[in-house]
C-alpha atoms as one frame of an Amber mdcrd trajectory, in Angstrom:
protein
 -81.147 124.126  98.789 -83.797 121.775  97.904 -85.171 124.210  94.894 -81.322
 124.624  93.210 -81.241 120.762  93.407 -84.292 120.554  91.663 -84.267 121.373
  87.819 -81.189 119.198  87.523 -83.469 116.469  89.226 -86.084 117.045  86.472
 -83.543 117.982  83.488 -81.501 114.948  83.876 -84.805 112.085  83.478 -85.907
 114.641  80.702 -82.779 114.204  78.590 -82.243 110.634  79.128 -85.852 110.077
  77.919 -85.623 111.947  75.108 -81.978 109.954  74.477 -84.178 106.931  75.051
 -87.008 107.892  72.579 -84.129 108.699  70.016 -82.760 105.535  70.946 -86.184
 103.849  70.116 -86.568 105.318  66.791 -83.468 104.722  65.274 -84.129 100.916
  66.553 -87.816 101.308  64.869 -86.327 102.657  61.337 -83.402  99.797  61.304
 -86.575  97.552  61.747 -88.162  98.666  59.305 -85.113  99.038  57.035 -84.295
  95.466  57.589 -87.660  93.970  56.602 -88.054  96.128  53.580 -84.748  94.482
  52.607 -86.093  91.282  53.724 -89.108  91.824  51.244 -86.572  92.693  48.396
 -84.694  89.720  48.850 -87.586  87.674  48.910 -89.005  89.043  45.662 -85.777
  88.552  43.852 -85.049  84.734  45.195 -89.103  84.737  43.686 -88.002  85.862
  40.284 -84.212  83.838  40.695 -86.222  80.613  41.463 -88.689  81.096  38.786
 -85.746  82.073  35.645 -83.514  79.404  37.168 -86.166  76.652  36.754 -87.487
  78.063  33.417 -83.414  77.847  32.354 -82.874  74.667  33.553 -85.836  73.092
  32.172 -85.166  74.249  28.803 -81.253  72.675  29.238 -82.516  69.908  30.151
 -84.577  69.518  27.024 -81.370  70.925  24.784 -79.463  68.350  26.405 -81.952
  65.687  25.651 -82.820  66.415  22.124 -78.470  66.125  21.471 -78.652  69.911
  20.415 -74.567  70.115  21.127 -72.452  70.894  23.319 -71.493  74.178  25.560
 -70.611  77.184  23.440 -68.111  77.824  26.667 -65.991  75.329  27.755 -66.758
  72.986  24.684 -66.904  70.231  26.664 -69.876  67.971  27.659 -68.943  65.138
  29.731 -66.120  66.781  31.659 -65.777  66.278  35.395 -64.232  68.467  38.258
 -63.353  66.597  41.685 -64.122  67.790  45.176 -61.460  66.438  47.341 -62.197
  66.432  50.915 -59.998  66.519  53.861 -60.521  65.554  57.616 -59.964  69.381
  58.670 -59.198  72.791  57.243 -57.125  74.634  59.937 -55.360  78.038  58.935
 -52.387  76.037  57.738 -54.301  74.257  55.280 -55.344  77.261  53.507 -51.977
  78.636  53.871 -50.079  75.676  52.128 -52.454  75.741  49.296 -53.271  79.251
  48.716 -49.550  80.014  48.700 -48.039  77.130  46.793 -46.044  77.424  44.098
 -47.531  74.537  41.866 -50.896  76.070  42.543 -49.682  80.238  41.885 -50.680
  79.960  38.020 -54.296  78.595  38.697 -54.993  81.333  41.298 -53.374  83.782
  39.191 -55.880  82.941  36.030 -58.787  82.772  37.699 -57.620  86.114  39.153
 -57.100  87.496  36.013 -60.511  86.367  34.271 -62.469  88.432  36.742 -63.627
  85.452  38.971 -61.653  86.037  41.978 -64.763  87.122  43.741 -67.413  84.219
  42.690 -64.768  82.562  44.122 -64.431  84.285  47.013 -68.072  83.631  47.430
 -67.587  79.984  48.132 -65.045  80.573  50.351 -64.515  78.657  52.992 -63.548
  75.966  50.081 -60.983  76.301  47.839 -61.725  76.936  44.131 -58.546  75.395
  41.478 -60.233  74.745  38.546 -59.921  75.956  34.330 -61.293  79.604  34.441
 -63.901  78.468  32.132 -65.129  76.073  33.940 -65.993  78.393  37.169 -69.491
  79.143  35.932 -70.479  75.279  35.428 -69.123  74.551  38.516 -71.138  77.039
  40.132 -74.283  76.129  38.290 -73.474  72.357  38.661 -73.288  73.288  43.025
 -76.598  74.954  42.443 -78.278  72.318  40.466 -76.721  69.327  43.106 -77.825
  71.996  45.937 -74.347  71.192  47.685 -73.727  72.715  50.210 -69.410  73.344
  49.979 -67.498  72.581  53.387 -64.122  74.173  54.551 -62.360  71.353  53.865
 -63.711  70.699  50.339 -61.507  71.493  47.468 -63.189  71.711  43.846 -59.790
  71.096  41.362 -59.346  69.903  37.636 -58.741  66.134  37.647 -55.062  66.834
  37.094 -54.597  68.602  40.071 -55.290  66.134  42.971 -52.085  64.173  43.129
 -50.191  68.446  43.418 -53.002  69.130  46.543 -52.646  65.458  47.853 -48.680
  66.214  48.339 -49.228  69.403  49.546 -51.199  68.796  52.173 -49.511  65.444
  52.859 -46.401  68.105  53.539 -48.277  69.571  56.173 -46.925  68.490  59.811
 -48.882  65.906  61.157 -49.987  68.003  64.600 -52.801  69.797  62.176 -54.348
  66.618  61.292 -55.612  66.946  58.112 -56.345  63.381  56.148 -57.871  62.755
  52.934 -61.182  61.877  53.457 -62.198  60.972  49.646 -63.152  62.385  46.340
 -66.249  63.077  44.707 -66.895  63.563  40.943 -69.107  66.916  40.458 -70.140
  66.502  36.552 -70.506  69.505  34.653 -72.807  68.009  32.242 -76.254  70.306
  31.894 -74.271  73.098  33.924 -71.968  73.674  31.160 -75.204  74.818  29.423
 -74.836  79.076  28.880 -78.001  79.724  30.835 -78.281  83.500  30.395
């Protein structure tokens, strides 16, 4: 008996090293996968940071020898608001994302193509002129701000429709207007690229 119980003694170690060792080397090439990413990444931020400051110093010096004014929005001195609100539960996005007032701003910046730059400063809430998603962008970048869930970037003419709407909201969410700031489009407005 004891030599019949014995290959499946030794077979059964066998194949769970061997699942171990396969195990290991998948875990070893993800490693390796990840830091050659890693490396990537790094050299492009390099390259990013190094455009992005060459751009931005040569706005700044367009904008201080008066050469004009954005070939994009046409607009110098205009302003976008952040509102900010105490919280941003479910029901906050809900009431604004699906409001009525709000359908034909969604819907343009849906239809210029932006709906994903958008999306990738989600948790806040973009409402804002399509033209003016790139400066706003640029203008977060330049401020490094760093958007909350409860921030809402809108046009100026747009704060009293989101300050009803979410006023509308029952009171057991909690969510409170907590202030505006100005976010300037100024140098972002600048085409860059």
């Amino acid at each position: 008996m004891a030599s019949s119980s014995s290959p499946s003694f030794v077979a059964e170690p066998v194949a769970q090293a061997q699942t171990l060792q396969g195990a290991v080397e998948e875990i070893v090439a993800q490693h390796s996968l990840e830091e050659s990413v890693k490396m990537m990444k790094l050299q492009v931020d390099t390259l990013v940071a190094q455009q992005s400051a060459e751009a931005v110093n040569a706005q700044v010096s367009r904008a201080l020898l008066g050469e004009g004014t954005s070939s994009e929005s046409g607009e110098w001195n205009h302003e976008l608001l952040i509102l900010r609100f105490s919280r941003s539960p479910q029901e906050f996005f809900d009431a604004l994302l699906g409001s009525v007032e709000l359908a034909p701003w969604l819907h343009a910046l849906d239809t210029a193509g932006f709906a994903e730059v958008v999306a990738g400063l989600r948790p806040s809430i973009i409402l804002v002129r399509p033209e003016h998603v790139r400066p706003l962008v640029e203008a977060i970048h330049l401020q490094k701000m760093t958007p909350r869930a409860s921030d809402v970037f809108v046009e100026p003419e747009l704060e009293g429709v989101i300050k009803n709407i979410v006023d509308s909201l029952p009171k057991k969410f909690k969510v409170y207007p907590r202030g505006s700031l100005s976010v300037p489009l100024g140098l972002a407005t600048w085409d860059l690229f």
